[in-house]
PDB file of C-alpha atoms in Angstrom:
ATOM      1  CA  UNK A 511     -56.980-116.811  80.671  1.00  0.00           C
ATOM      2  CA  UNK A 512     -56.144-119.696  82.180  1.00  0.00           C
ATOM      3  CA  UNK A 513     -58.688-122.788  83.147  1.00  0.00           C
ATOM      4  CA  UNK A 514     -57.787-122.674  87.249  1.00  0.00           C
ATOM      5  CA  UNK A 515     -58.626-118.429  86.620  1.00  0.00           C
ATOM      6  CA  UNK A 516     -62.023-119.096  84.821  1.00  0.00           C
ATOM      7  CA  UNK A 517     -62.976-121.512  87.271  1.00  0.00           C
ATOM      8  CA  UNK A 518     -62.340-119.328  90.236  1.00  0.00           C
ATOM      9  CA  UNK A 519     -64.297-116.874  88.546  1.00  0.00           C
ATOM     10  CA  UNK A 520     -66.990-118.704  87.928  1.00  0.00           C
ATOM     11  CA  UNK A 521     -66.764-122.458  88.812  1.00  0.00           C
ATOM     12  CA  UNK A 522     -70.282-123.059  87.591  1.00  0.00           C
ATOM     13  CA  UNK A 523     -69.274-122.198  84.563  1.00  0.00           C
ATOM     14  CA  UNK A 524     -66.128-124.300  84.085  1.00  0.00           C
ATOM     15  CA  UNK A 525     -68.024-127.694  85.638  1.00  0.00           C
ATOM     16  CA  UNK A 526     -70.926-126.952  82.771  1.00  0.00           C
ATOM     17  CA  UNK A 527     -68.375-126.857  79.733  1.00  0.00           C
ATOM     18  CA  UNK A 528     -66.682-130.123  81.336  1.00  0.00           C
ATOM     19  CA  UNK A 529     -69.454-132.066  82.000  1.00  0.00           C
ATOM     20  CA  UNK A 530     -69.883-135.334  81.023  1.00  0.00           C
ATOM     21  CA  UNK A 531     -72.973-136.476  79.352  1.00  0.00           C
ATOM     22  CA  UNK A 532     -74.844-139.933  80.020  1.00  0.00           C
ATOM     23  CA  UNK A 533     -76.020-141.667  77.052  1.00  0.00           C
ATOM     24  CA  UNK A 534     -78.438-144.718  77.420  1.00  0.00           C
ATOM     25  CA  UNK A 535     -77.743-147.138  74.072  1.00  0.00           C
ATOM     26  CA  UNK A 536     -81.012-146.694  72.138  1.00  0.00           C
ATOM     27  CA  UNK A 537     -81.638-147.104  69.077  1.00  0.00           C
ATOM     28  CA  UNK A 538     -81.212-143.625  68.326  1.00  0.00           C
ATOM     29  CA  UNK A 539     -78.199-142.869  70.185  1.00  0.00           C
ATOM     30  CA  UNK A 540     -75.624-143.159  67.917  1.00  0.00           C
ATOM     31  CA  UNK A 541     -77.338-140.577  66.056  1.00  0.00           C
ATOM     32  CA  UNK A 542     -77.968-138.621  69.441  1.00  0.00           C
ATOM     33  CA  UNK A 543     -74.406-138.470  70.851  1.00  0.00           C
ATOM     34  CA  UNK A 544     -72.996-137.006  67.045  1.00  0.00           C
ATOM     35  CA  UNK A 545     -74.698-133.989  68.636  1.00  0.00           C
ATOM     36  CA  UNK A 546     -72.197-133.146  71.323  1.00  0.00           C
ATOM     37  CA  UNK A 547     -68.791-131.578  70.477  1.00  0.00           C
ATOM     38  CA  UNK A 548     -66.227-134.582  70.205  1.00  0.00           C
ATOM     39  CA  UNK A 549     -64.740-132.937  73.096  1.00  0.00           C
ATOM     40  CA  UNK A 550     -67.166-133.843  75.556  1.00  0.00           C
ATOM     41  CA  UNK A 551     -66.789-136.970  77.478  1.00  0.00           C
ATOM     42  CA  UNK A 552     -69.459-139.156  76.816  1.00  0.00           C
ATOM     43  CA  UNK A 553     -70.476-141.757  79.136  1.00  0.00           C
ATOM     44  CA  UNK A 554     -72.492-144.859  78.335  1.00  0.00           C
ATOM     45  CA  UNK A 555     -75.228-146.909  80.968  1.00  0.00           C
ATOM     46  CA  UNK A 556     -75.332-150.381  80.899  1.00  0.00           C
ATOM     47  CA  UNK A 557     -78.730-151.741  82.220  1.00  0.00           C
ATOM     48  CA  UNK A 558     -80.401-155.140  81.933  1.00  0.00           C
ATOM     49  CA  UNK A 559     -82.602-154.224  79.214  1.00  0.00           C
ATOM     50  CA  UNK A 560     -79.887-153.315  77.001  1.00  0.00           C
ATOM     51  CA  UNK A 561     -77.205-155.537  78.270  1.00  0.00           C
ATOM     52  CA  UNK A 562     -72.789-155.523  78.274  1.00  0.00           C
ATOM     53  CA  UNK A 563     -72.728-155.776  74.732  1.00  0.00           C
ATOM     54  CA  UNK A 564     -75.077-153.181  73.501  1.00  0.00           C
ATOM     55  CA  UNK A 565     -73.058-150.513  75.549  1.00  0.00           C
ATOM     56  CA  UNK A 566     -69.154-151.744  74.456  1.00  0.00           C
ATOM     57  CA  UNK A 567     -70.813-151.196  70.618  1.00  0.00           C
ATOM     58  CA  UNK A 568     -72.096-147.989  71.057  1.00  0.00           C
ATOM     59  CA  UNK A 569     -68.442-146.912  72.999  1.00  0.00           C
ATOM     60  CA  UNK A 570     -67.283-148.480  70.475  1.00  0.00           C
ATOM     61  CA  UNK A 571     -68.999-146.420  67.427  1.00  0.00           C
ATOM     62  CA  UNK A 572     -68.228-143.292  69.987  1.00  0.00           C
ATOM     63  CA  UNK A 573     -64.396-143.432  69.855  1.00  0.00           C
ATOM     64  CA  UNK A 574     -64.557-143.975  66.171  1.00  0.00           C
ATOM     65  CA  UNK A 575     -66.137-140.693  65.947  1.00  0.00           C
ATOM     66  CA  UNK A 576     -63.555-139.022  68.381  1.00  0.00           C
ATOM     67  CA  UNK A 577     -64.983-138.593  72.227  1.00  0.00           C
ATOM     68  CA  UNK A 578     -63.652-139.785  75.257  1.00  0.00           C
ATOM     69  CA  UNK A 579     -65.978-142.563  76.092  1.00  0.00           C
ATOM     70  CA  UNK A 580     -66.760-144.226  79.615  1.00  0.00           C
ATOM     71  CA  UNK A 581     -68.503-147.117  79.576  1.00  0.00           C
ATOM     72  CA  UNK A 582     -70.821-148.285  82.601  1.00  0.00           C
ATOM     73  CA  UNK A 583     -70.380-151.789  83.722  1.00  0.00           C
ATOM     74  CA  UNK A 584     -72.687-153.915  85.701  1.00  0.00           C
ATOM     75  CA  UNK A 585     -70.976-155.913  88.296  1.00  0.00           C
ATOM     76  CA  UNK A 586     -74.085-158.564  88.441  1.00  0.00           C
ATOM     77  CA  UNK A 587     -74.321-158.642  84.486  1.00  0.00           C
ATOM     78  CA  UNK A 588     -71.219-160.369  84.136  1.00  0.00           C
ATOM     79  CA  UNK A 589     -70.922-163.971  84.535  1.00  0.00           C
ATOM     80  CA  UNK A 590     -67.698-164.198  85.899  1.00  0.00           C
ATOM     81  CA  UNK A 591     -63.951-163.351  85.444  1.00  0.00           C
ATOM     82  CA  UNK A 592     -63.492-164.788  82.266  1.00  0.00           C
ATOM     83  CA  UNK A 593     -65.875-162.961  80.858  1.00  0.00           C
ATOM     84  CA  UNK A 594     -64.364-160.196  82.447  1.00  0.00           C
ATOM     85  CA  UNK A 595     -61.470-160.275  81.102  1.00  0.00           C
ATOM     86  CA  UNK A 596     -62.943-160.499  77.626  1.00  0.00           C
ATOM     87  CA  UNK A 597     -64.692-157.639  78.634  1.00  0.00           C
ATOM     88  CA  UNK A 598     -60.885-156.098  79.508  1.00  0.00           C
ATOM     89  CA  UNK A 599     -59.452-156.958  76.299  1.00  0.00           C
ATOM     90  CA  UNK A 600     -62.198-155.810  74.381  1.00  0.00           C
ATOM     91  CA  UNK A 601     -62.084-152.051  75.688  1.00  0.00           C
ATOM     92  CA  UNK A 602     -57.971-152.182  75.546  1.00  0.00           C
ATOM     93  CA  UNK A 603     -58.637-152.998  71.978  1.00  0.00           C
ATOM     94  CA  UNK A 604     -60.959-150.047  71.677  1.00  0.00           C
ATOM     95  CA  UNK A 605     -58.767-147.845  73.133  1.00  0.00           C
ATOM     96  CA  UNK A 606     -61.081-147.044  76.141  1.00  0.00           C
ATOM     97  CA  UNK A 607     -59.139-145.718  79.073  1.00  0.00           C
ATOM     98  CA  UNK A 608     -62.287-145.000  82.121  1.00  0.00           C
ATOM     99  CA  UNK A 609     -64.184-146.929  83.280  1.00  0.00           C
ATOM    100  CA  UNK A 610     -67.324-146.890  85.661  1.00  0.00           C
ATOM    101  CA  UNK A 611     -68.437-149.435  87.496  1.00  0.00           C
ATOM    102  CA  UNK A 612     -72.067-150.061  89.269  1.00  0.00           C
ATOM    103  CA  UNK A 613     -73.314-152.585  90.965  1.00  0.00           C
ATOM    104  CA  UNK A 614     -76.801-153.062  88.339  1.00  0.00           C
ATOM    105  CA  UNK A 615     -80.139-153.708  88.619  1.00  0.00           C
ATOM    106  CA  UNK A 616     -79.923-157.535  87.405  1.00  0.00           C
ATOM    107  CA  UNK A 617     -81.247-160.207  89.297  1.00  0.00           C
ATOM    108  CA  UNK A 618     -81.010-163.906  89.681  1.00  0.00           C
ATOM    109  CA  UNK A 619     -77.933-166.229  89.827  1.00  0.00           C
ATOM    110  CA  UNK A 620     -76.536-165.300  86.651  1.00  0.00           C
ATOM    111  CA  UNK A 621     -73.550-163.403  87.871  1.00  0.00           C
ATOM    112  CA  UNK A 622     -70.903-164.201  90.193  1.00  0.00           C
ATOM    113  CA  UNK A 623     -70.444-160.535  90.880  1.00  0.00           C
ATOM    114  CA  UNK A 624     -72.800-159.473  93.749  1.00  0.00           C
ATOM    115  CA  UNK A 625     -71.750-156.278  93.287  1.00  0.00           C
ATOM    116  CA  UNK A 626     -69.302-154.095  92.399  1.00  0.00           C
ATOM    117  CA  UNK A 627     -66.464-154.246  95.008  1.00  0.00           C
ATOM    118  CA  UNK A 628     -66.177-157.902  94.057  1.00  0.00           C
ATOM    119  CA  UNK A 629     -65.778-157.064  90.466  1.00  0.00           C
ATOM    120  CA  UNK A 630     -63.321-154.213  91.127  1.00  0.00           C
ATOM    121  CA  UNK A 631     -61.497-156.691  92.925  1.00  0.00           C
ATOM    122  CA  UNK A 632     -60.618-159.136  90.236  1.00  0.00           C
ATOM    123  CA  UNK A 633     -60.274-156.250  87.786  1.00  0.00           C
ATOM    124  CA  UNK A 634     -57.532-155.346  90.083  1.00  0.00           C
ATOM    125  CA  UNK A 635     -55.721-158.701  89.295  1.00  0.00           C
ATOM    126  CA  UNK A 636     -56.156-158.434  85.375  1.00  0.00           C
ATOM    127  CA  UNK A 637     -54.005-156.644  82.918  1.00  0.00           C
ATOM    128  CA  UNK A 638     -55.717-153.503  81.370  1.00  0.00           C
ATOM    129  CA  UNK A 639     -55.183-150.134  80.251  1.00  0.00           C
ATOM    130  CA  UNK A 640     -57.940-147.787  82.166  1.00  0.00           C
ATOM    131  CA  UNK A 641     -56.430-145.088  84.101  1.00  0.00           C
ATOM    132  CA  UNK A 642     -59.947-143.881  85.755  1.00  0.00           C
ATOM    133  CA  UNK A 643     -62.017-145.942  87.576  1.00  0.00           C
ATOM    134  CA  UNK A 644     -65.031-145.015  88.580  1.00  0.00           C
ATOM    135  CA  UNK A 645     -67.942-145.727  91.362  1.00  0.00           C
ATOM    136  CA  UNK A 646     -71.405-144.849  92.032  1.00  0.00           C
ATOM    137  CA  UNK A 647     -72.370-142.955  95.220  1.00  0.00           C
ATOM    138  CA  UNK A 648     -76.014-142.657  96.796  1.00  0.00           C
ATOM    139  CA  UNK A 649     -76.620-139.132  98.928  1.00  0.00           C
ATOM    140  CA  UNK A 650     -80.381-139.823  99.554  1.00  0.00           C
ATOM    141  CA  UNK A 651     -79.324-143.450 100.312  1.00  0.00           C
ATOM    142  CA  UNK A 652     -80.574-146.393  98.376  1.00  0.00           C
ATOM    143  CA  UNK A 653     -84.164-148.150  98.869  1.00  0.00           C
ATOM    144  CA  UNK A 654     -82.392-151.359  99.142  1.00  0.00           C
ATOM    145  CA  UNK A 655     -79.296-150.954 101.068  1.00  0.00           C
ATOM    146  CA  UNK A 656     -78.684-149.846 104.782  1.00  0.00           C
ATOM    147  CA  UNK A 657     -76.651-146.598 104.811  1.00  0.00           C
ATOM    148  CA  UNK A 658     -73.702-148.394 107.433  1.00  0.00           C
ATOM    149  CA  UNK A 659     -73.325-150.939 103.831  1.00  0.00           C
ATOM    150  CA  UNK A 660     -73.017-148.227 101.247  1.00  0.00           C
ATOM    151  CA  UNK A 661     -70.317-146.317 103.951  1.00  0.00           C
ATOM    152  CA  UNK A 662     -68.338-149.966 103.770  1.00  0.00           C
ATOM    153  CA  UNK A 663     -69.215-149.971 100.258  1.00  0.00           C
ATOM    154  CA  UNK A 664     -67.647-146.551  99.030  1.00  0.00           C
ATOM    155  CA  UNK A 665     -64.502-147.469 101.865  1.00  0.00           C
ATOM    156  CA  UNK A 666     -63.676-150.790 100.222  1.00  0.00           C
ATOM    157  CA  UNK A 667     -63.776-149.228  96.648  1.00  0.00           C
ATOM    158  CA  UNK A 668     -61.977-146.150  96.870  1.00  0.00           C
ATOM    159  CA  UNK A 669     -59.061-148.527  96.446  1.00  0.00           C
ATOM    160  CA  UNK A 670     -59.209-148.998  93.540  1.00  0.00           C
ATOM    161  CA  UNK A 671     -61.002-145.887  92.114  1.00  0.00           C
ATOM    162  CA  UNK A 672     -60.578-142.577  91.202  1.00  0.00           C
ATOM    163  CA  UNK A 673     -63.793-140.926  91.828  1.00  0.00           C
ATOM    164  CA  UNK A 674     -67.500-141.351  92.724  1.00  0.00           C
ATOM    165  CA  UNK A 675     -70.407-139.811  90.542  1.00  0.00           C
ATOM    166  CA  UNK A 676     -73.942-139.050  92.744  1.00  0.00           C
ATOM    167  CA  UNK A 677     -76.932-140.500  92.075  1.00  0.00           C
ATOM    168  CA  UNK A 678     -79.243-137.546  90.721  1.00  0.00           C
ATOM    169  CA  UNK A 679     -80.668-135.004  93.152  1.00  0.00           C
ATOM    170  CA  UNK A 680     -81.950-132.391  93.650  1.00  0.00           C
ATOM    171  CA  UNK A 681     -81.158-130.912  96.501  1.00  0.00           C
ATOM    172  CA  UNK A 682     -77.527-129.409  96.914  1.00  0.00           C
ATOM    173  CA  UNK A 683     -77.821-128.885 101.156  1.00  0.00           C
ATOM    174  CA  UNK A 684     -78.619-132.788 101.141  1.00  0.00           C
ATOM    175  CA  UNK A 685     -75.661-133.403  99.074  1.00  0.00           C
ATOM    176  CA  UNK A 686     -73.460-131.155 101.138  1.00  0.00           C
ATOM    177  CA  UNK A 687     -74.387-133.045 104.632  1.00  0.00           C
ATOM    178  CA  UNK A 688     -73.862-136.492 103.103  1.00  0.00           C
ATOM    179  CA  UNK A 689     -70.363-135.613 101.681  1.00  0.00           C
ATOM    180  CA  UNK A 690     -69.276-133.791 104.910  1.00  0.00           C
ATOM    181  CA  UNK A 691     -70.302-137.168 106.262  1.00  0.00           C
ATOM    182  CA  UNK A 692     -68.526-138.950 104.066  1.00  0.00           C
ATOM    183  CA  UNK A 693     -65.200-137.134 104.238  1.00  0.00           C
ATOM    184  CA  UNK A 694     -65.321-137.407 108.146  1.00  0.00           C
ATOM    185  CA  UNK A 695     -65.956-141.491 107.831  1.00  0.00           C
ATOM    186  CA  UNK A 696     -62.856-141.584 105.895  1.00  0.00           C
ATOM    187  CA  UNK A 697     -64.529-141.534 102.280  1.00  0.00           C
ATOM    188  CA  UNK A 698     -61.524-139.136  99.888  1.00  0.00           C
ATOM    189  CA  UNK A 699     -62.779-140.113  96.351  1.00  0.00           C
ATOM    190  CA  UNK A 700     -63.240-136.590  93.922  1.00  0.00           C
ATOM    191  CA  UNK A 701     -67.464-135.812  93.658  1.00  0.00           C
ATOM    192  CA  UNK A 702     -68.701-135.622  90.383  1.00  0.00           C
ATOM    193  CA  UNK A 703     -72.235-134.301  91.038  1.00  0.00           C
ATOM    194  CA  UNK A 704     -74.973-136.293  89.307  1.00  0.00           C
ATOM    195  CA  UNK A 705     -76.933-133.329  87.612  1.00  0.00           C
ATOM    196  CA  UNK A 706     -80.275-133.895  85.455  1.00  0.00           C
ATOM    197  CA  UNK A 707     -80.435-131.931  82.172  1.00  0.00           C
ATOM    198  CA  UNK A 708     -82.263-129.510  81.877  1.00  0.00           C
ATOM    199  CA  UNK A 709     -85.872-131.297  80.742  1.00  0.00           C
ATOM    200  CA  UNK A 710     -89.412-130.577  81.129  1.00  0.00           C
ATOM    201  CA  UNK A 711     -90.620-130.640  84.464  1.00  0.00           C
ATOM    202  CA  UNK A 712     -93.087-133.369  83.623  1.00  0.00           C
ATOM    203  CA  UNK A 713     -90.698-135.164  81.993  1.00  0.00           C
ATOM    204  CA  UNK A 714     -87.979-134.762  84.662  1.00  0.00           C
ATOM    205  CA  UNK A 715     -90.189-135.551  87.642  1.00  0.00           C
ATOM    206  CA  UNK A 716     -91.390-138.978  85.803  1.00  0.00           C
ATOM    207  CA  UNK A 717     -88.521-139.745  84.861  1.00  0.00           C
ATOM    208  CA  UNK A 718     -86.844-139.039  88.457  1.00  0.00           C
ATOM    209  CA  UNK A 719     -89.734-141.344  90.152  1.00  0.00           C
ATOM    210  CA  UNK A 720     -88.773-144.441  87.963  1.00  0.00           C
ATOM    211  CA  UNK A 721     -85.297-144.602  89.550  1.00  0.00           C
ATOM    212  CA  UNK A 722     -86.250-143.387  92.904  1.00  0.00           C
ATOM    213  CA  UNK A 723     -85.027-140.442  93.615  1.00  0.00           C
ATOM    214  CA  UNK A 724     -88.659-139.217  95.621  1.00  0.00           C
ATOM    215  CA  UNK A 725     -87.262-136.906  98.093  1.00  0.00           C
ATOM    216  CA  UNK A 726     -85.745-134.724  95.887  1.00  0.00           C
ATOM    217  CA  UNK A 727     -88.586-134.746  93.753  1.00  0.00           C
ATOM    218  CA  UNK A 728     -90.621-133.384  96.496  1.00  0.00           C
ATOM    219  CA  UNK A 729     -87.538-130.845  97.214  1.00  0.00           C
ATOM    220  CA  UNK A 730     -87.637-130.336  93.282  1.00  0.00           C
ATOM    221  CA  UNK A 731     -92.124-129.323  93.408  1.00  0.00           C
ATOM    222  CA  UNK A 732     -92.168-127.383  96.408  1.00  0.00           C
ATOM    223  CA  UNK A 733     -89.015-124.643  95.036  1.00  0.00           C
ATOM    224  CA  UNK A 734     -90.299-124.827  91.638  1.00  0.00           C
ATOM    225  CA  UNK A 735     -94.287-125.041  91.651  1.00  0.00           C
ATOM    226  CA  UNK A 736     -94.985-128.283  90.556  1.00  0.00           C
ATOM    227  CA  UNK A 737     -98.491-127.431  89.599  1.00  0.00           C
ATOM    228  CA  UNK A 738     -97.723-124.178  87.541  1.00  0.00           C
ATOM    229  CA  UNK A 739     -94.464-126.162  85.577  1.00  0.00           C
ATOM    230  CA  UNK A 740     -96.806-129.269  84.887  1.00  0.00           C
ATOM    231  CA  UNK A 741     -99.318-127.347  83.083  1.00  0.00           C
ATOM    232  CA  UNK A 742     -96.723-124.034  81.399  1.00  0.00           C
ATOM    233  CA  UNK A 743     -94.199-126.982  80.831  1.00  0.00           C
ATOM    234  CA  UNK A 744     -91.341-124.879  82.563  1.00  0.00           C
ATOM    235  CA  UNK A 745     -88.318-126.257  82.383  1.00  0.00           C
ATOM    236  CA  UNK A 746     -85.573-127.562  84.936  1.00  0.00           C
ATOM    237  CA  UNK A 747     -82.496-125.370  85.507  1.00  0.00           C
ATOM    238  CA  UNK A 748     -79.076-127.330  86.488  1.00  0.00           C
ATOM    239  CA  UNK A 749     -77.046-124.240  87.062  1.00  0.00           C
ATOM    240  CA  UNK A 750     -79.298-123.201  90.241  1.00  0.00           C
ATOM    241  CA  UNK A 751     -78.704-126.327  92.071  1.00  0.00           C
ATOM    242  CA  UNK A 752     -74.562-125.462  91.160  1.00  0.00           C
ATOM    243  CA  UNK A 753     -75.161-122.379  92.376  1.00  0.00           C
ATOM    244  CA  UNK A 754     -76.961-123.085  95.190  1.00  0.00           C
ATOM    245  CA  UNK A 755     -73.257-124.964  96.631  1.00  0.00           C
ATOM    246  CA  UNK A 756     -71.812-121.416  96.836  1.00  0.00           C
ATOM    247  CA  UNK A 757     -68.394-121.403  97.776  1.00  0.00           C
ATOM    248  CA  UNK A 758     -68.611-125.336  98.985  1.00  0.00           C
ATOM    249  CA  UNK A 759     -68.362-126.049  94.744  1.00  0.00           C
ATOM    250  CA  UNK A 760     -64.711-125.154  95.262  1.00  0.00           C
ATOM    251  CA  UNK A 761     -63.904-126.496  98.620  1.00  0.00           C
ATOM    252  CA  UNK A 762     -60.642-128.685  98.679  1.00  0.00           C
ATOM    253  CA  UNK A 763     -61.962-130.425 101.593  1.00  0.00           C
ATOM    254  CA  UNK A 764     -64.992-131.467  99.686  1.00  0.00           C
ATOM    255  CA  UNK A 765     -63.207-132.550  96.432  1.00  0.00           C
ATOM    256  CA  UNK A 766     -66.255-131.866  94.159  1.00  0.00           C
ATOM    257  CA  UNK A 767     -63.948-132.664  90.704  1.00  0.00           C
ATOM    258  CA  UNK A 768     -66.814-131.901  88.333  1.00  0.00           C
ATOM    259  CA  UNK A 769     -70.314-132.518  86.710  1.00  0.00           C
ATOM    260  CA  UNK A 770     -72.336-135.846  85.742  1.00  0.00           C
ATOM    261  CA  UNK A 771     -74.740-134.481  83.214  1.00  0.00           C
ATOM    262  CA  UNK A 772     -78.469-137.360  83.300  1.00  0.00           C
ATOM    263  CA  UNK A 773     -79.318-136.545  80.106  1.00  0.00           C
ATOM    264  CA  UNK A 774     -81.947-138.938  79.409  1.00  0.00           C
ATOM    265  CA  UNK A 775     -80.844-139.215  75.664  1.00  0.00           C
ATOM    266  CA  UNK A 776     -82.028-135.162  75.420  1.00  0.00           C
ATOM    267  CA  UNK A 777     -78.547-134.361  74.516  1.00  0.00           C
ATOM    268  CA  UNK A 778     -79.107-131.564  72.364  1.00  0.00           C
ATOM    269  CA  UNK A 779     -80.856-129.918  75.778  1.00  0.00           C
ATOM    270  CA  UNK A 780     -77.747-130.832  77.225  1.00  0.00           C
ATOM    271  CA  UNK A 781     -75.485-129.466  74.512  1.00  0.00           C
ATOM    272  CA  UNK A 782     -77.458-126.069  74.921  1.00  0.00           C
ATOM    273  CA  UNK A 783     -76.748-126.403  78.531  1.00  0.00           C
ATOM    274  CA  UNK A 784     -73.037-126.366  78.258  1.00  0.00           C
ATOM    275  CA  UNK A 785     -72.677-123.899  75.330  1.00  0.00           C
ATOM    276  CA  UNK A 786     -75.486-121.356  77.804  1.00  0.00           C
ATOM    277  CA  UNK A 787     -74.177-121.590  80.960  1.00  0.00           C
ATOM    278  CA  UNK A 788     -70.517-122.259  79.812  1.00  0.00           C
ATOM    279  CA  UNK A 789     -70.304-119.009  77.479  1.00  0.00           C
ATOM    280  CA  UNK A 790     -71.177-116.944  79.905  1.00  0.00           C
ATOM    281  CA  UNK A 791     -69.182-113.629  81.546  1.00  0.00           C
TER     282      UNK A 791
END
């Protein structure tokens, strides 16, 4: 059976088996990502704690062992283009061929990048070998930027990328109206739908507060009885929120592409997700 025949039949299915799972470089995570099959893309964050050089070793260590790796760069972690282009030649040299770019959480003057359209547009000008690029979309909106600036945002960047992974929610009818939105502002980049793992409850709400994601969370309590799951420690279900996109998940108007998998260094959880919901008739 072919892959375009299994997805038709079941395109929840297909987007679980290949989903790509976020890795954030701890100190464990080398250990962690051995856990996923080495034909699962794996992609790597890149956050001020950590820094630009803890996640090119890690995607390093992960094409040694065999995955596809897609490391995340932070447009206002890097000082400027030269370092960018070390930063180039160092992931030709690897052999990494995606790339996806964010704007970061840094602050301060320490980078000339103010975010990442600027970046993407002296990456344009340097010689490298990726053949993705990709860019980070917001459907709730983001707590610091005016919705008109992520629109320009997302317009001057699809030139140069190939698709645009969702910050996580929760809620598939809110990211349905944004993307019909987008699509009629002129926005084409493939959706790959930022999807949590499938975590504790507790954990998942926590964790979902930290990076502001409320609304959803309060989308994510009300369906699932955030009292009863607190205290029986039920567990979060990705495949529902797939399923709850109906026939929309395979809409070529939409251009949903695939699945981010927010897997909060729980890969195992993850794993099980994909083998579960990826197995099945």
């Amino acid at each position: 059976m072919s892959f375009s025949e299994t997805s038709h039949r079941d395109p929840v299915s297909a987007m679980a088996r290949s989903a790509a799972i976020e890795i954030i470089p701890l100190k464990s995570a080398e250990e962690k990502l051995l856990l996923a099959a080495t034909d699962t893309k794996i992609t790597i964050t890149c956050s001020p704690k950590f820094g630009i050089a803890r996640t090119m070793e890690l995607s390093a260590y992960a094409v040694k062992h065999g995955y596809q790796v897609v490391p995340h760069l932070a447009a206002r972690q890097v000082s400027g283009r030269q370092e960018l282009q070390e930063i180039v030649c160092r992931l030709n040299d690897v052999g990494v061929s995606e790339l996806f770019v964010i704007g970061g959480d840094a602050t301060g003057e320490s980078g000339a990048y103010p975010d990442s359209a600027a970046l993407l547009d002296d990456l344009a000008e340097l010689d490298h070998r990726l053949e993705r690029i990709g860019v980070g979309c917001y459907p709730e909106g983001h707590p610091n930027i005016a919705e008109k600036a992520l629109l320009e945002a997302l317009r001057r960047k699809q030139v140069y990328a190939d698709y645009m992974v969702s910050q996580l929610c929760f809620e598939a009818d809110t990211i349905l109206g944004w993307l019909r939105r987008m699509r009629s502002d002129g926005v084409k980049l493939p959706l790959r739908i930022g999807v949590a793992a499938p975590l504790s409850m507790r954990k998942l709400i926590e964790l979902s507060v930290k990076i502001g994601v409320g609304s959803s969370v309060r989308f994510l309590s009300k369906q699932h009885g955030l009292v009863g799951n607190l205290i029986l420690g039920g567990a979060y279900k990705p495949e529902e929120l797939l399923e709850a996109f109906g026939e929309e998940l395979q809409s070529p108007e939409l251009g949903i592409e695939g699945v981010h998998l927010f897997s909060f260094n729980q890969v195992q959880a993850a794993v099980d997700w994909q083998k579960r919901i990826g197995q099945r008739p």
